[in-house]
Each structure stands twice: as C-alpha cells, then as structure tokens.
Amino acid sequence: MSAPAVHYRVIPHNPGAHLWRVEMEIRGGDSTTQALTFPAWIPGSYLMREFAKNLSGLRAEDDQGAVQLERVNRNHWIARGFKGTLRVVYEVYAWDLSVRTSHLDQTHGYFNGTALFMRAEGLENGSHGVELVPPEDSLCADWRVATTLPRKTGNDWGYGRFEASDYDALIDYPVEMGTFDHFSFEAHGIPHDVVLTGQHDTDIERLSKDLKQICETEADFFGRPAPLERYLFMVMIVGKGYGGLEHRDSTSLITCRADLPAKGELKMSDGYRNFLGLCSHEYFHLWNVKRIKPAAFTPFDLTQEAHTTLLWAFEGITSYYDDLLLVRAGSIGVDDYLELLGQNFTRVYRGKGRLKQSLADSSYDAWTKFYRQDENAPNAIVSYYKKGSIVAMALDLEIRKATENAASLDDVMRRLWVEHGQTGIGVPEDGVERIANEVAGVDLSPFFDEAIRGTKDLDYPALFAHFGVKLHFRRADAPGDPGGKKGKVHDIQLQARGAIGARLKDRPGGVELTHVLDDGAAQATGLSSGDVIVAMNGLKTTVATIKRRLKIWSPGTEIDVHFFRRDELLTRTLVLRPPALDTAWLELDEDADEETRARREAWLGAPNA
Ligand code: ZN
C-alpha cells in the first residue's frame, strides 16, 4: 500500500498552556490548490461546537516557502499556488475535560480527531497517517498512549506511527496519553482493553467481570462475532462528572470516582449501576448508530447540521436496551430494572414539553433544542433519550403482543444490523418503521403516528398489564424525588402537601427558581426562572426550609413571597397547588396468570421475573 497522501504529526507541544501542535502534510500531488475544512461538530453529539475556534497560528508552506491560505468561511480555507508537498501547521487549545473535545495538561492528554484534524477536501477517502510524538515536558516522561488507531510502528501503548483507512475512520479513534491504569479481558475471544485515567481505588476484578458479561450479552444479542478486532474503554475518573461518547471500536467515558466499586465493596450501588448502564449504552452503539446509521449521516458532513427524525431510534432504543441487557446479562436484578424504568418515566412525566414536542421533532431539532436547553426546556421539549427509551419499550411490547411473543424489537434490531449495519446502507427516515411492521406482521402505523409523531401519553399501564407489570403514578415525596420506588404513598401528611411548581437551587441569600413549570403555582403567581426568593411568610428561605415547610402547607395555602428579579425586590402571594401525579414506580403483578408470567419472563430474559 502506498504511503498516505495526508499525514499528521501530533505533538503535545505545551501542556502547561494546553496546546497541541499539529503538522499536517499533503504529499506528492500535482495539484496546486487544496481546500481544507475543519469539523464543526462531532458525530454522536448534535451541537455545532465550531472546533475551529480553538485553532491558532495557522500557516501553510511548501518547499519554496509560505503559501497563502485564502479564507472561504469560518472553518474553510483554500491553499493556492503551491508545488509538491503542502505543509499546514497550527496549534489547538485543549482545555475541555469532556468526551467531545480535547484536554491537555501535565497530567494527561486526550483528543478526538474532530478537535485536531483539518480535512483535506477530495482526499478524504484515502488513508490518513498519524504520528503521535511524545511531549518534551519532563513531567510527562512516563506517559503511554491508548488508542485503537491501527498501529504501524512502535510498541503497544507507546508512541509511534498509525494509519486510518479514511478521514471518517481517522476521527473515530480518540487518543489518551498519560499514566493511566490498564486491564484487559476477552469477550467471546475478542480482546477488550480498559484504561483508567485519574485517581481511583477500583475493584478491577469486579469491573472486568461485569464488563465482560455485558459485552458478551450484546454480541449474542446482535449475533456473533462482534464486528471488532479489539475494543477500548477509555475512562476518565473525576470527582464529579458523567458522560460517554460512542466510537466504532472504542468509547470515551467520564465517571465519578464514587460510582466505581471500591476494593472490598460488594453491593451494587446506584452509581455503579449507572456506570454499567453507561458502558452498556456505548457498547450497544457500536452496532446501533456507529454501523447501523441514519441515511442523513451517510456520509457525515461535519461542516453543517445533519438532521434526522430518527435519533429516538438510535439513542432511545439504545437507552432502552442499555438497562434491559444488564438484566439479561445478570448484572442487575429485575427489581433494579423496574426502579430504573420508573425513574425514566418520572423524568419524562415531570415535563409538560412531552405534550408539545413529538419524538420526531425532538430528534430533528436536537441541534437547537435538546443540546441547547434553556430554562423553558421542561415546558417545551421532550428527550429523545428518555421518551425514546420508553417508546422503544412500548414498541417491543407491541411487537411481542402482535406476534404472541414469537418476535420482538430484538428481531427488528437484528434485521437493521443485517440490512444496514453489515451493508453500510444508511437507514432511511421510514426504515425502522418498515422493518418493525414486517417483523410484527401487522401495520404498526397507528402506533408510530401516536408514539413518534404524536404528543399524547400512550396507554402504558394497559400495555404493561399484558406483561404482568403494574405502572403507578404518585406524588413526589419531596422536590427532587427521582421516582422508581413506591415512596411514602401512605403518608397522609405528604399526600396533603402543596407544590410550588418550580425547580429550586440554593443561592447566596436565597433560593433561585431554575425552571418554572407550566400550570404550576409559581407560574400562576408570576414568578419566573432566575428569580431569587429571599423570604416566605417573612422568614429567610433555603431549599431545605422550603422542603420542610411544604410538608405542612397544603394546596390552597397562601404564602407571601419576597424575591429579587435582577436587583429589584418584588412581593407576590403564592397560592400552593396540589403536586402532580408525575412520579412513577413499577411492580410485578403477583396475581398474573401463568401465560402472563411467561410473557414477562420472555421479555425481561430473566427467570422468575
Ligand atoms: Zn447514546
């Protein structure tokens, strides 16, 4: 194979100033003109992040000297009048500790290709070479390298030369450099590596066993072998943080130290359950969205938004299976699963936005709405993750019902994998529905019209009843009650308490209303998000005092509220309203008959469910 026409040297040039230096070479063509673009977004995260904003010192040269770079727009340049090899040099500022951009200091370096690699237009389908160069800083002398970029030179975990088959592949291999911990396991014979960056005291043996179980369950789900030669989990461990981003054969994760199981800790904490759910989610994506892709992403245009109404299928279905497959893998019990499901319902039912925005619109407008949420978000939008996962579950149950459990959403996913994942043909906007109809053997259009294009709540309790599960809605025990548990439903005092209809946050000197909810007492009184309540009935407030007093203030109670809007002190009388029945919890129907129990067991994939 000939040497790649496009080659990059990546140098952790000045970790103290958070600067990477990139030296790009476009070799040996006859061309005297070359267009260069820089990505504005990263696949998997639907927001224009304008990565070019972090570039500085951009210049170009050939063997004769400087080459003019003509600007076309904010992330598009044209080099003209050069001969032979064109060299483009720039620095990239990297101080975003997230899975989506790049971070560099004297403790570690991390980057996504979308943050570092200029694209040579017209050459994107050829191979791209990368040389990763060690930092000169003596504090970084013992750094190693973790990436699934295909290696050409150097030792495992060392610096060296790498090569990606094309530009899209190049930007799908994040790179971590530093003094990370590392462990490995095999899932159905395929090597899996895990690198842990940041201080921790994790029970590696337990984590390794749990991850192996999840990876094998998901490979079995789609059909072996998994389409991988290797896989890498890159975990950044921090005091506070959460997030993940999927790639074809790796994932970048950020997690709280406290969410990982410490050595000697045996129980399944809520945090660890969430972390395993995140791993399960990103791993599921290696099929669903990294290979089964919407047609709108085939190929990616990273200079502008790519709209699809299908994010509910790629994120919602993945969110449905991330927890369900933990049950099937034996990582969590059915009770855990029902609790997570209840929390999911609660998150969706807490926002009236679900009655205004459909899943199709939520998907399409992710760029301007879901990813750019403001104080009105709960009233205006619905999450294609959270509602998407509930609708995915409803679709699963509808198919099981229509086929008397002979088929399910599992079969839809396997069909999508064979017809779109393995072939690389993008899923058209009606593709999921078409395959679901074929698998179900009935026309599910009315379901999709209501669930995907409509905004009404589906009759979930009736659907669950067919599978021996009861869904209940109750009032929140207190502001911030995540749901999922039965709660204090028999506490008469609680049942009688009033609600403000706003989300609250402690601020110096008072309590800020971060979100004012539609049809709540706060909105009716004219309180707005951003207002800071300093006193209620003449007494100074905190979130804790409000929670305490709401237990004794019943609906209809009138409360004098003193609050600041900007720097002006205002007074209103707040009339408390009854809390909404927006907190969900589920339980197994103990009285379900044999047939119903069998349906439930087949769905959950767990005996004695
Ligand atoms: Zn996802």
PDB file of N, CA and C in Angstrom, residues 169-242:
ATOM      1  N   ALA A 169     -12.825   7.432   9.408  1.00  0.00           N
ATOM      2  CA  ALA A 169     -12.257   6.487  10.379  1.00  0.00           C
ATOM      3  C   ALA A 169     -11.280   7.216  11.296  1.00  0.00           C
ATOM      4  N   LEU A 170     -10.455   8.069  10.699  1.00  0.00           N
ATOM      5  CA  LEU A 170      -9.442   8.804  11.472  1.00  0.00           C
ATOM      6  C   LEU A 170     -10.042   9.527  12.671  1.00  0.00           C
ATOM      7  N   ILE A 171     -11.172  10.190  12.456  1.00  0.00           N
ATOM      8  CA  ILE A 171     -11.738  10.998  13.540  1.00  0.00           C
ATOM      9  C   ILE A 171     -12.556  10.156  14.522  1.00  0.00           C
ATOM     10  N   ASP A 172     -12.574   8.841  14.301  1.00  0.00           N
ATOM     11  CA  ASP A 172     -13.361   7.972  15.182  1.00  0.00           C
ATOM     12  C   ASP A 172     -12.475   7.190  16.167  1.00  0.00           C
ATOM     13  N   TYR A 173     -11.197   7.571  16.248  1.00  0.00           N
ATOM     14  CA  TYR A 173     -10.275   6.911  17.178  1.00  0.00           C
ATOM     15  C   TYR A 173      -9.758   7.929  18.188  1.00  0.00           C
ATOM     16  N   PRO A 174     -10.468   8.163  19.276  1.00  0.00           N
ATOM     17  CA  PRO A 174      -9.917   9.086  20.268  1.00  0.00           C
ATOM     18  C   PRO A 174      -8.602   8.547  20.841  1.00  0.00           C
ATOM     19  N   VAL A 175      -7.784   9.457  21.335  1.00  0.00           N
ATOM     20  CA  VAL A 175      -6.458   9.089  21.848  1.00  0.00           C
ATOM     21  C   VAL A 175      -6.306   9.610  23.272  1.00  0.00           C
ATOM     22  N   GLU A 176      -5.819   8.755  24.142  1.00  0.00           N
ATOM     23  CA  GLU A 176      -5.496   9.149  25.519  1.00  0.00           C
ATOM     24  C   GLU A 176      -3.996   8.958  25.721  1.00  0.00           C
ATOM     25  N   MET A 177      -3.331   9.936  26.307  1.00  0.00           N
ATOM     26  CA  MET A 177      -1.911   9.813  26.663  1.00  0.00           C
ATOM     27  C   MET A 177      -1.775  10.161  28.132  1.00  0.00           C
ATOM     28  N   GLY A 178      -0.947   9.405  28.841  1.00  0.00           N
ATOM     29  CA  GLY A 178      -0.758   9.726  30.249  1.00  0.00           C
ATOM     30  C   GLY A 178      -0.261   8.523  31.016  1.00  0.00           C
ATOM     31  N   THR A 179      -0.535   8.513  32.305  1.00  0.00           N
ATOM     32  CA  THR A 179      -0.043   7.432  33.167  1.00  0.00           C
ATOM     33  C   THR A 179      -1.225   6.620  33.678  1.00  0.00           C
ATOM     34  N   PHE A 180      -2.115   6.269  32.754  1.00  0.00           N
ATOM     35  CA  PHE A 180      -3.343   5.549  33.099  1.00  0.00           C
ATOM     36  C   PHE A 180      -3.060   4.131  33.604  1.00  0.00           C
ATOM     37  N   ASP A 181      -4.034   3.603  34.350  1.00  0.00           N
ATOM     38  CA  ASP A 181      -4.019   2.169  34.680  1.00  0.00           C
ATOM     39  C   ASP A 181      -4.685   1.425  33.531  1.00  0.00           C
ATOM     40  N   HIS A 182      -4.369   0.157  33.430  1.00  0.00           N
ATOM     41  CA  HIS A 182      -4.870  -0.595  32.294  1.00  0.00           C
ATOM     42  C   HIS A 182      -5.175  -2.032  32.697  1.00  0.00           C
ATOM     43  N   PHE A 183      -6.301  -2.561  32.223  1.00  0.00           N
ATOM     44  CA  PHE A 183      -6.537  -4.005  32.344  1.00  0.00           C
ATOM     45  C   PHE A 183      -7.247  -4.505  31.091  1.00  0.00           C
ATOM     46  N   SER A 184      -7.211  -5.810  30.901  1.00  0.00           N
ATOM     47  CA  SER A 184      -7.764  -6.407  29.681  1.00  0.00           C
ATOM     48  C   SER A 184      -8.658  -7.592  30.022  1.00  0.00           C
ATOM     49  N   PHE A 185      -9.576  -7.882  29.121  1.00  0.00           N
ATOM     50  CA  PHE A 185     -10.335  -9.135  29.213  1.00  0.00           C
ATOM     51  C   PHE A 185     -10.728  -9.517  27.794  1.00  0.00           C
ATOM     52  N   GLU A 186     -11.147 -10.742  27.635  1.00  0.00           N
ATOM     53  CA  GLU A 186     -11.649 -11.163  26.328  1.00  0.00           C
ATOM     54  C   GLU A 186     -13.148 -11.344  26.397  1.00  0.00           C
ATOM     55  N   ALA A 187     -13.847 -10.884  25.376  1.00  0.00           N
ATOM     56  CA  ALA A 187     -15.289 -11.127  25.282  1.00  0.00           C
ATOM     57  C   ALA A 187     -15.497 -11.984  24.038  1.00  0.00           C
ATOM     58  N   HIS A 188     -15.916 -13.227  24.240  1.00  0.00           N
ATOM     59  CA  HIS A 188     -16.021 -14.201  23.141  1.00  0.00           C
ATOM     60  C   HIS A 188     -14.746 -14.198  22.288  1.00  0.00           C
ATOM     61  N   GLY A 189     -13.601 -14.144  22.950  1.00  0.00           N
ATOM     62  CA  GLY A 189     -12.326 -14.266  22.250  1.00  0.00           C
ATOM     63  C   GLY A 189     -11.767 -12.968  21.683  1.00  0.00           C
ATOM     64  N   ILE A 190     -12.547 -11.884  21.751  1.00  0.00           N
ATOM     65  CA  ILE A 190     -12.057 -10.603  21.202  1.00  0.00           C
ATOM     66  C   ILE A 190     -11.421  -9.794  22.337  1.00  0.00           C
ATOM     67  N   PRO A 191     -10.165  -9.312  22.138  1.00  0.00           N
ATOM     68  CA  PRO A 191      -9.509  -8.559  23.214  1.00  0.00           C
ATOM     69  C   PRO A 191     -10.187  -7.208  23.487  1.00  0.00           C
ATOM     70  N   HIS A 192     -10.428  -6.953  24.741  1.00  0.00           N
ATOM     71  CA  HIS A 192     -11.006  -5.690  25.202  1.00  0.00           C
ATOM     72  C   HIS A 192     -10.045  -5.073  26.214  1.00  0.00           C
ATOM     73  N   ASP A 193      -9.710  -3.807  26.053  1.00  0.00           N
ATOM     74  CA  ASP A 193      -8.845  -3.097  26.994  1.00  0.00           C
ATOM     75  C   ASP A 193      -9.637  -2.011  27.699  1.00  0.00           C
ATOM     76  N   VAL A 194      -9.253  -1.765  28.937  1.00  0.00           N
ATOM     77  CA  VAL A 194      -9.858  -0.673  29.699  1.00  0.00           C
ATOM     78  C   VAL A 194      -8.725   0.169  30.260  1.00  0.00           C
ATOM     79  N   VAL A 195      -8.729   1.463  29.985  1.00  0.00           N
ATOM     80  CA  VAL A 195      -7.737   2.342  30.602  1.00  0.00           C
ATOM     81  C   VAL A 195      -8.463   3.315  31.528  1.00  0.00           C
ATOM     82  N   LEU A 196      -7.889   3.481  32.709  1.00  0.00           N
ATOM     83  CA  LEU A 196      -8.489   4.317  33.744  1.00  0.00           C
ATOM     84  C   LEU A 196      -7.541   5.482  34.022  1.00  0.00           C
ATOM     85  N   THR A 197      -8.009   6.692  33.746  1.00  0.00           N
ATOM     86  CA  THR A 197      -7.208   7.896  33.985  1.00  0.00           C
ATOM     87  C   THR A 197      -7.782   8.618  35.198  1.00  0.00           C
ATOM     88  N   GLY A 198      -6.893   9.081  36.078  1.00  0.00           N
ATOM     89  CA  GLY A 198      -7.371   9.766  37.286  1.00  0.00           C
ATOM     90  C   GLY A 198      -7.237   8.855  38.493  1.00  0.00           C
ATOM     91  N   GLN A 199      -7.251   9.457  39.668  1.00  0.00           N
ATOM     92  CA  GLN A 199      -7.066   8.670  40.892  1.00  0.00           C
ATOM     93  C   GLN A 199      -8.301   7.825  41.184  1.00  0.00           C
ATOM     94  N   HIS A 200      -8.055   6.602  41.629  1.00  0.00           N
ATOM     95  CA  HIS A 200      -9.182   5.717  41.930  1.00  0.00           C
ATOM     96  C   HIS A 200      -8.705   4.539  42.773  1.00  0.00           C
ATOM     97  N   ASP A 201      -9.685   3.810  43.296  1.00  0.00           N
ATOM     98  CA  ASP A 201      -9.389   2.635  44.112  1.00  0.00           C
ATOM     99  C   ASP A 201     -10.350   1.534  43.679  1.00  0.00           C
ATOM    100  N   THR A 202     -10.423   1.327  42.358  1.00  0.00           N
ATOM    101  CA  THR A 202     -11.467   0.465  41.794  1.00  0.00           C
ATOM    102  C   THR A 202     -11.139  -1.015  41.951  1.00  0.00           C
ATOM    103  N   ASP A 203     -12.175  -1.795  42.225  1.00  0.00           N
ATOM    104  CA  ASP A 203     -12.060  -3.250  42.229  1.00  0.00           C
ATOM    105  C   ASP A 203     -12.036  -3.712  40.757  1.00  0.00           C
ATOM    106  N   ILE A 204     -10.812  -3.829  40.237  1.00  0.00           N
ATOM    107  CA  ILE A 204     -10.623  -4.123  38.817  1.00  0.00           C
ATOM    108  C   ILE A 204     -11.234  -5.474  38.442  1.00  0.00           C
ATOM    109  N   GLU A 205     -11.092  -6.432  39.337  1.00  0.00           N
ATOM    110  CA  GLU A 205     -11.588  -7.781  39.036  1.00  0.00           C
ATOM    111  C   GLU A 205     -13.109  -7.763  38.832  1.00  0.00           C
ATOM    112  N   ARG A 206     -13.773  -7.036  39.722  1.00  0.00           N
ATOM    113  CA  ARG A 206     -15.231  -6.961  39.622  1.00  0.00           C
ATOM    114  C   ARG A 206     -15.659  -6.216  38.355  1.00  0.00           C
ATOM    115  N   LEU A 207     -15.005  -5.085  38.090  1.00  0.00           N
ATOM    116  CA  LEU A 207     -15.346  -4.301  36.907  1.00  0.00           C
ATOM    117  C   LEU A 207     -15.101  -5.112  35.633  1.00  0.00           C
ATOM    118  N   SER A 208     -13.981  -5.823  35.599  1.00  0.00           N
ATOM    119  CA  SER A 208     -13.624  -6.622  34.439  1.00  0.00           C
ATOM    120  C   SER A 208     -14.679  -7.700  34.182  1.00  0.00           C
ATOM    121  N   LYS A 209     -15.107  -8.369  35.252  1.00  0.00           N
ATOM    122  CA  LYS A 209     -16.089  -9.442  35.126  1.00  0.00           C
ATOM    123  C   LYS A 209     -17.427  -8.889  34.633  1.00  0.00           C
ATOM    124  N   ASP A 210     -17.836  -7.755  35.190  1.00  0.00           N
ATOM    125  CA  ASP A 210     -19.120  -7.164  34.794  1.00  0.00           C
ATOM    126  C   ASP A 210     -19.089  -6.697  33.335  1.00  0.00           C
ATOM    127  N   LEU A 211     -17.985  -6.067  32.927  1.00  0.00           N
ATOM    128  CA  LEU A 211     -17.900  -5.579  31.541  1.00  0.00           C
ATOM    129  C   LEU A 211     -17.904  -6.741  30.556  1.00  0.00           C
ATOM    130  N   LYS A 212     -17.177  -7.779  30.891  1.00  0.00           N
ATOM    131  CA  LYS A 212     -17.120  -8.955  30.005  1.00  0.00           C
ATOM    132  C   LYS A 212     -18.529  -9.517  29.777  1.00  0.00           C
ATOM    133  N   GLN A 213     -19.275  -9.613  30.874  1.00  0.00           N
ATOM    134  CA  GLN A 213     -20.636 -10.154  30.796  1.00  0.00           C
ATOM    135  C   GLN A 213     -21.529  -9.293  29.886  1.00  0.00           C
ATOM    136  N   ILE A 214     -21.390  -7.978  30.028  1.00  0.00           N
ATOM    137  CA  ILE A 214     -22.188  -7.048  29.222  1.00  0.00           C
ATOM    138  C   ILE A 214     -21.805  -7.165  27.746  1.00  0.00           C
ATOM    139  N   CYS A 215     -20.506  -7.150  27.475  1.00  0.00           N
ATOM    140  CA  CYS A 215     -20.044  -7.199  26.071  1.00  0.00           C
ATOM    141  C   CYS A 215     -20.486  -8.507  25.416  1.00  0.00           C
ATOM    142  N   GLU A 216     -20.392  -9.616  26.143  1.00  0.00           N
ATOM    143  CA  GLU A 216     -20.778 -10.904  25.557  1.00  0.00           C
ATOM    144  C   GLU A 216     -22.291 -10.965  25.331  1.00  0.00           C
ATOM    145  N   THR A 217     -23.060 -10.406  26.268  1.00  0.00           N
ATOM    146  CA  THR A 217     -24.521 -10.404  26.109  1.00  0.00           C
ATOM    147  C   THR A 217     -24.914  -9.608  24.868  1.00  0.00           C
ATOM    148  N   GLU A 218     -24.248  -8.487  24.639  1.00  0.00           N
ATOM    149  CA  GLU A 218     -24.616  -7.648  23.492  1.00  0.00           C
ATOM    150  C   GLU A 218     -24.163  -8.279  22.168  1.00  0.00           C
ATOM    151  N   ALA A 219     -23.004  -8.945  22.192  1.00  0.00           N
ATOM    152  CA  ALA A 219     -22.567  -9.648  20.971  1.00  0.00           C
ATOM    153  C   ALA A 219     -23.544 -10.772  20.653  1.00  0.00           C
ATOM    154  N   ASP A 220     -24.016 -11.489  21.679  1.00  0.00           N
ATOM    155  CA  ASP A 220     -25.006 -12.545  21.464  1.00  0.00           C
ATOM    156  C   ASP A 220     -26.316 -11.961  20.933  1.00  0.00           C
ATOM    157  N   PHE A 221     -26.649 -10.776  21.424  1.00  0.00           N
ATOM    158  CA  PHE A 221     -27.903 -10.125  21.025  1.00  0.00           C
ATOM    159  C   PHE A 221     -27.918  -9.873  19.514  1.00  0.00           C
ATOM    160  N   PHE A 222     -26.838  -9.259  18.991  1.00  0.00           N
ATOM    161  CA  PHE A 222     -26.803  -8.935  17.555  1.00  0.00           C
ATOM    162  C   PHE A 222     -26.341 -10.120  16.707  1.00  0.00           C
ATOM    163  N   GLY A 223     -25.689 -11.064  17.326  1.00  0.00           N
ATOM    164  CA  GLY A 223     -25.178 -12.230  16.604  1.00  0.00           C
ATOM    165  C   GLY A 223     -23.662 -12.178  16.519  1.00  0.00           C
ATOM    166  N   ARG A 224     -23.053 -13.288  16.942  1.00  0.00           N
ATOM    167  CA  ARG A 224     -21.593 -13.351  16.929  1.00  0.00           C
ATOM    168  C   ARG A 224     -21.061 -13.582  15.526  1.00  0.00           C
ATOM    169  N   PRO A 225     -19.824 -13.224  15.214  1.00  0.00           N
ATOM    170  CA  PRO A 225     -18.936 -12.473  16.099  1.00  0.00           C
ATOM    171  C   PRO A 225     -19.248 -10.977  16.071  1.00  0.00           C
ATOM    172  N   ALA A 226     -18.877 -10.274  17.141  1.00  0.00           N
ATOM    173  CA  ALA A 226     -18.994  -8.812  17.128  1.00  0.00           C
ATOM    174  C   ALA A 226     -18.078  -8.288  16.017  1.00  0.00           C
ATOM    175  N   PRO A 227     -18.477  -7.201  15.356  1.00  0.00           N
ATOM    176  CA  PRO A 227     -17.699  -6.703  14.206  1.00  0.00           C
ATOM    177  C   PRO A 227     -16.445  -5.938  14.644  1.00  0.00           C
ATOM    178  N   LEU A 228     -15.585  -6.615  15.384  1.00  0.00           N
ATOM    179  CA  LEU A 228     -14.455  -5.942  16.028  1.00  0.00           C
ATOM    180  C   LEU A 228     -13.213  -6.798  15.968  1.00  0.00           C
ATOM    181  N   GLU A 229     -12.059  -6.167  15.925  1.00  0.00           N
ATOM    182  CA  GLU A 229     -10.814  -6.888  16.191  1.00  0.00           C
ATOM    183  C   GLU A 229     -10.375  -6.659  17.615  1.00  0.00           C
ATOM    184  N   ARG A 230     -10.720  -5.471  18.143  1.00  0.00           N
ATOM    185  CA  ARG A 230     -10.449  -5.158  19.543  1.00  0.00           C
ATOM    186  C   ARG A 230     -11.391  -4.039  19.953  1.00  0.00           C
ATOM    187  N   TYR A 231     -11.459  -3.775  21.256  1.00  0.00           N
ATOM    188  CA  TYR A 231     -12.306  -2.691  21.744  1.00  0.00           C
ATOM    189  C   TYR A 231     -11.614  -2.051  22.934  1.00  0.00           C
ATOM    190  N   LEU A 232     -11.820  -0.735  23.070  1.00  0.00           N
ATOM    191  CA  LEU A 232     -11.148   0.008  24.138  1.00  0.00           C
ATOM    192  C   LEU A 232     -12.150   0.887  24.892  1.00  0.00           C
ATOM    193  N   PHE A 233     -12.223   0.682  26.199  1.00  0.00           N
ATOM    194  CA  PHE A 233     -12.974   1.599  27.068  1.00  0.00           C
ATOM    195  C   PHE A 233     -11.965   2.603  27.632  1.00  0.00           C
ATOM    196  N   MET A 234     -12.154   3.884  27.377  1.00  0.00           N
ATOM    197  CA  MET A 234     -11.269   4.918  27.934  1.00  0.00           C
ATOM    198  C   MET A 234     -12.059   5.653  29.005  1.00  0.00           C
ATOM    199  N   VAL A 235     -11.641   5.500  30.258  1.00  0.00           N
ATOM    200  CA  VAL A 235     -12.433   6.039  31.363  1.00  0.00           C
ATOM    201  C   VAL A 235     -11.664   7.160  32.057  1.00  0.00           C
ATOM    202  N   MET A 236     -12.251   8.333  32.081  1.00  0.00           N
ATOM    203  CA  MET A 236     -11.686   9.461  32.820  1.00  0.00           C
ATOM    204  C   MET A 236     -12.415   9.530  34.155  1.00  0.00           C
ATOM    205  N   ILE A 237     -11.657   9.392  35.242  1.00  0.00           N
ATOM    206  CA  ILE A 237     -12.276   9.338  36.576  1.00  0.00           C
ATOM    207  C   ILE A 237     -12.101  10.691  37.263  1.00  0.00           C
ATOM    208  N   VAL A 238     -13.222  11.275  37.648  1.00  0.00           N
ATOM    209  CA  VAL A 238     -13.198  12.622  38.240  1.00  0.00           C
ATOM    210  C   VAL A 238     -14.035  12.642  39.520  1.00  0.00           C
ATOM    211  N   GLY A 239     -13.965  13.741  40.257  1.00  0.00           N
ATOM    212  CA  GLY A 239     -14.763  13.869  41.484  1.00  0.00           C
ATOM    213  C   GLY A 239     -16.236  13.998  41.158  1.00  0.00           C
ATOM    214  N   LYS A 240     -16.520  14.735  40.095  1.00  0.00           N
ATOM    215  CA  LYS A 240     -17.910  14.973  39.707  1.00  0.00           C
ATOM    216  C   LYS A 240     -17.980  15.031  38.184  1.00  0.00           C
ATOM    217  N   GLY A 241     -18.819  14.247  37.596  1.00  0.00           N
ATOM    218  CA  GLY A 241     -18.945  14.273  36.138  1.00  0.00           C
ATOM    219  C   GLY A 241     -19.568  12.986  35.639  1.00  0.00           C
ATOM    220  N   TYR A 242     -20.128  13.035  34.437  1.00  0.00           N
ATOM    221  CA  TYR A 242     -20.785  11.870  33.854  1.00  0.00           C
ATOM    222  C   TYR A 242     -20.901  12.100  32.360  1.00  0.00           C
TER     223      TYR A 242
END
